[in-house]
PDB file of C-alpha atoms in Angstrom:
ATOM      1  CA  MET A   1      50.256   4.420  15.992  1.00 45.00           C
ATOM      2  CA  THR A   2      46.262   3.829  17.779  1.00 54.00           C
ATOM      3  CA  ALA A   3      44.896   7.308  16.369  1.00 63.00           C
ATOM      4  CA  SER A   4      45.791   5.818  12.486  1.00 84.00           C
ATOM      5  CA  ILE A   5      43.282   2.731  13.727  1.00 87.00           C
ATOM      6  CA  ARG A   6      41.008   5.236  14.737  1.00 88.00           C
ATOM      7  CA  LEU A   7      40.816   7.409  11.753  1.00 89.00           C
ATOM      8  CA  TRP A   8      40.699   4.694   8.990  1.00 88.00           C
ATOM      9  CA  LEU A   9      37.920   2.955  10.438  1.00 89.00           C
ATOM     10  CA  GLU A  10      36.553   6.381  11.089  1.00 89.00           C
ATOM     11  CA  SER A  11      37.170   6.454   7.352  1.00 89.00           C
ATOM     12  CA  LEU A  12      35.314   2.623   6.770  1.00 89.00           C
ATOM     13  CA  GLY A  13      31.920   4.462   8.074  1.00 90.00           C
ATOM     14  CA  LEU A  14      33.419   1.619  10.952  1.00 90.00           C
ATOM     15  CA  ASP A  15      34.895   3.883  14.177  1.00 87.00           C
ATOM     16  CA  LEU A  16      31.989   2.119  16.053  1.00 91.00           C
ATOM     17  CA  TYR A  17      34.475  -0.518  16.348  1.00 90.00           C
ATOM     18  CA  ALA A  18      37.568   1.663  17.079  1.00 88.00           C
ATOM     19  CA  GLU A  19      37.067   1.549  20.906  1.00 91.00           C
ATOM     20  CA  THR A  20      38.100  -2.649  20.377  1.00 90.00           C
ATOM     21  CA  PHE A  21      40.960  -2.459  18.324  1.00 90.00           C
ATOM     22  CA  GLU A  22      42.524   0.404  20.447  1.00 90.00           C
ATOM     23  CA  GLU A  23      41.962  -2.599  22.817  1.00 91.00           C
ATOM     24  CA  ASN A  24      43.158  -5.405  22.052  1.00 91.00           C
ATOM     25  CA  ASP A  25      46.919  -2.976  20.945  1.00 90.00           C
ATOM     26  CA  LEU A  26      45.418  -3.357  16.780  1.00 88.00           C
ATOM     27  CA  ASP A  27      47.830  -0.996  15.112  1.00 86.00           C
ATOM     28  CA  VAL A  28      46.775   0.033  10.754  1.00 85.00           C
ATOM     29  CA  GLU A  29      49.804  -2.495  10.538  1.00 85.00           C
ATOM     30  CA  LEU A  30      49.082  -5.189  12.499  1.00 86.00           C
ATOM     31  CA  ALA A  31      44.837  -4.771  10.766  1.00 84.00           C
ATOM     32  CA  ALA A  32      46.541  -6.764   7.269  1.00 84.00           C
ATOM     33  CA  ASP A  33      47.011 -10.164   8.878  1.00 87.00           C
ATOM     34  CA  LEU A  34      42.767  -9.902  10.203  1.00 89.00           C
ATOM     35  CA  THR A  35      41.432 -12.818   8.687  1.00 89.00           C
ATOM     36  CA  ASP A  36      37.441 -12.786   9.027  1.00 90.00           C
ATOM     37  CA  ALA A  37      37.464 -15.472  11.724  1.00 91.00           C
ATOM     38  CA  ASP A  38      39.459 -12.795  13.696  1.00 91.00           C
ATOM     39  CA  LEU A  39      37.049 -10.236  13.221  1.00 91.00           C
ATOM     40  CA  LYS A  40      34.847 -11.891  14.509  1.00 92.00           C
ATOM     41  CA  ASP A  41      36.845 -12.806  17.552  1.00 92.00           C
ATOM     42  CA  LEU A  42      36.593  -9.112  18.263  1.00 91.00           C
ATOM     43  CA  GLY A  43      33.210  -8.613  17.555  1.00 91.00           C
ATOM     44  CA  VAL A  44      32.275  -7.847  14.442  1.00 90.00           C
ATOM     45  CA  ALA A  45      29.177  -9.506  14.156  1.00 89.00           C
ATOM     46  CA  SER A  46      27.243  -8.318  10.716  1.00 90.00           C
ATOM     47  CA  MET A  47      28.609 -10.264   7.821  1.00 91.00           C
ATOM     48  CA  GLY A  48      28.548  -6.847   6.000  1.00 92.00           C
ATOM     49  CA  HIS A  49      30.927  -4.923   8.174  1.00 91.00           C
ATOM     50  CA  ARG A  50      33.026  -7.840   8.413  1.00 91.00           C
ATOM     51  CA  LYS A  51      33.233  -8.047   4.383  1.00 92.00           C
ATOM     52  CA  LYS A  52      33.600  -4.525   4.162  1.00 91.00           C
ATOM     53  CA  LEU A  53      37.152  -4.607   6.406  1.00 90.00           C
ATOM     54  CA  LEU A  54      38.587  -7.483   4.381  1.00 91.00           C
ATOM     55  CA  ARG A  55      38.130  -5.630   1.125  1.00 91.00           C
ATOM     56  CA  ALA A  56      39.777  -2.178   3.328  1.00 89.00           C
ATOM     57  CA  ILE A  57      41.982  -4.624   4.446  1.00 87.00           C
ATOM     58  CA  GLU A  58      43.348  -6.584   0.794  1.00 88.00           C
ATOM     59  CA  ALA A  59      43.518  -2.840   0.171  1.00 85.00           C
ATOM     60  CA  LEU A  60      45.316  -1.760   3.028  1.00 80.00           C
ATOM     61  CA  ALA A  61      48.327  -5.175   1.903  1.00 78.00           C
ATOM     62  CA  ALA A  62      48.132  -3.580  -1.907  1.00 78.00           C
ATOM     63  CA  ALA A  63      48.921  -0.379  -1.500  1.00 71.00           C
ATOM     64  CA  PRO A  64      52.580   0.887  -1.254  1.00 57.00           C
ATOM     65  CA  THR A  65      54.070   2.509   2.093  1.00 52.00           C
ATOM     66  CA  ALA A  66      54.755   5.763   2.857  1.00 45.00           C
ATOM     67  CA  ILE A  67      58.511   6.030   2.143  1.00 38.00           C
ATOM     68  CA  GLU A  68      58.199   4.664  -1.566  1.00 44.00           C
ATOM     69  CA  SER A  69      55.089   6.273  -2.460  1.00 44.00           C
ATOM     70  CA  ALA A  70      57.034   9.149  -1.045  1.00 45.00           C
ATOM     71  CA  PRO A  71      58.311  11.639  -4.085  1.00 48.00           C
ATOM     72  CA  SER A  72      62.106  12.963  -3.253  1.00 46.00           C
ATOM     73  CA  THR A  73      62.992  16.271  -4.074  1.00 46.00           C
ATOM     74  CA  MET A  74      64.575  14.877  -6.606  1.00 47.00           C
ATOM     75  CA  GLU A  75      62.597  12.702  -8.577  1.00 47.00           C
ATOM     76  CA  SER A  76      59.630  14.566 -10.726  1.00 48.00           C
ATOM     77  CA  SER A  77      56.143  13.764  -9.199  1.00 51.00           C
ATOM     78  CA  ALA A  78      55.583  12.326 -13.632  1.00 55.00           C
ATOM     79  CA  GLU A  79      57.564  10.039 -13.408  1.00 56.00           C
ATOM     80  CA  PRO A  80      56.404   6.482 -11.833  1.00 57.00           C
ATOM     81  CA  SER A  81      59.405   6.011  -9.025  1.00 56.00           C
ATOM     82  CA  GLU A  82      61.715   3.042  -8.962  1.00 55.00           C
ATOM     83  CA  ALA A  83      60.267   1.512  -6.209  1.00 58.00           C
ATOM     84  CA  ALA A  84      57.281   1.610  -8.524  1.00 60.00           C
ATOM     85  CA  THR A  85      58.552  -0.310 -11.459  1.00 60.00           C
ATOM     86  CA  GLY A  86      61.584  -2.390  -9.990  1.00 68.00           C
ATOM     87  CA  GLN A  87      63.743  -0.908 -12.512  1.00 77.00           C
ATOM     88  CA  ALA A  88      66.690   1.758 -11.907  1.00 79.00           C
ATOM     89  CA  GLU A  89      65.639   5.083 -13.068  1.00 81.00           C
ATOM     90  CA  ARG A  90      67.032   6.540 -15.659  1.00 81.00           C
ATOM     91  CA  ARG A  91      68.223  10.544 -16.573  1.00 83.00           C
ATOM     92  CA  GLN A  92      69.786  13.191 -19.173  1.00 85.00           C
ATOM     93  CA  LEU A  93      72.435  14.413 -18.358  1.00 84.00           C
ATOM     94  CA  THR A  94      74.543  17.885 -19.827  1.00 85.00           C
ATOM     95  CA  VAL A  95      77.571  18.571 -19.489  1.00 83.00           C
ATOM     96  CA  LEU A  96      78.907  21.931 -20.094  1.00 81.00           C
ATOM     97  CA  PHE A  97      82.819  22.188 -20.673  1.00 73.00           C
ATOM     98  CA  CYS A  98      83.750  25.879 -22.089  1.00 74.00           C
ATOM     99  CA  ASP A  99      88.000  26.247 -22.603  1.00 72.00           C
ATOM    100  CA  LEU A 100      88.718  29.596 -23.108  1.00 75.00           C
ATOM    101  CA  VAL A 101      91.795  30.149 -25.011  1.00 78.00           C
ATOM    102  CA  GLY A 102      94.677  31.759 -23.397  1.00 73.00           C
ATOM    103  CA  SER A 103      92.468  30.845 -19.628  1.00 71.00           C
ATOM    104  CA  THR A 104      96.127  28.751 -18.479  1.00 67.00           C
ATOM    105  CA  ALA A 105      98.070  31.954 -18.170  1.00 70.00           C
ATOM    106  CA  PHE A 106      94.868  33.400 -15.924  1.00 66.00           C
ATOM    107  CA  SER A 107      95.467  31.116 -13.621  1.00 60.00           C
TER     108      SER A 107
END
């Protein structure tokens, strides 16, 4: 999990804090709980870096989890998922019934 915090910080251009986050056993899941005061305690002295991290943390909290965002094999990627809409999914179902004359005698 520490590799993902490093990748997240690298994507923000703040990989210089990766070692500090890893030393404090912080991962991406726990990063969503960090506050400005926590970042100061971690040694993020730059106001710009703290603001950038706080914006990224807000985006993490607003983003759906990987399980919710992964489409299942039955869902179309063009349609919003049940988790995204909060409503039950409805699908059209076609049923074909064919009755051959005299088929009962064959069985």
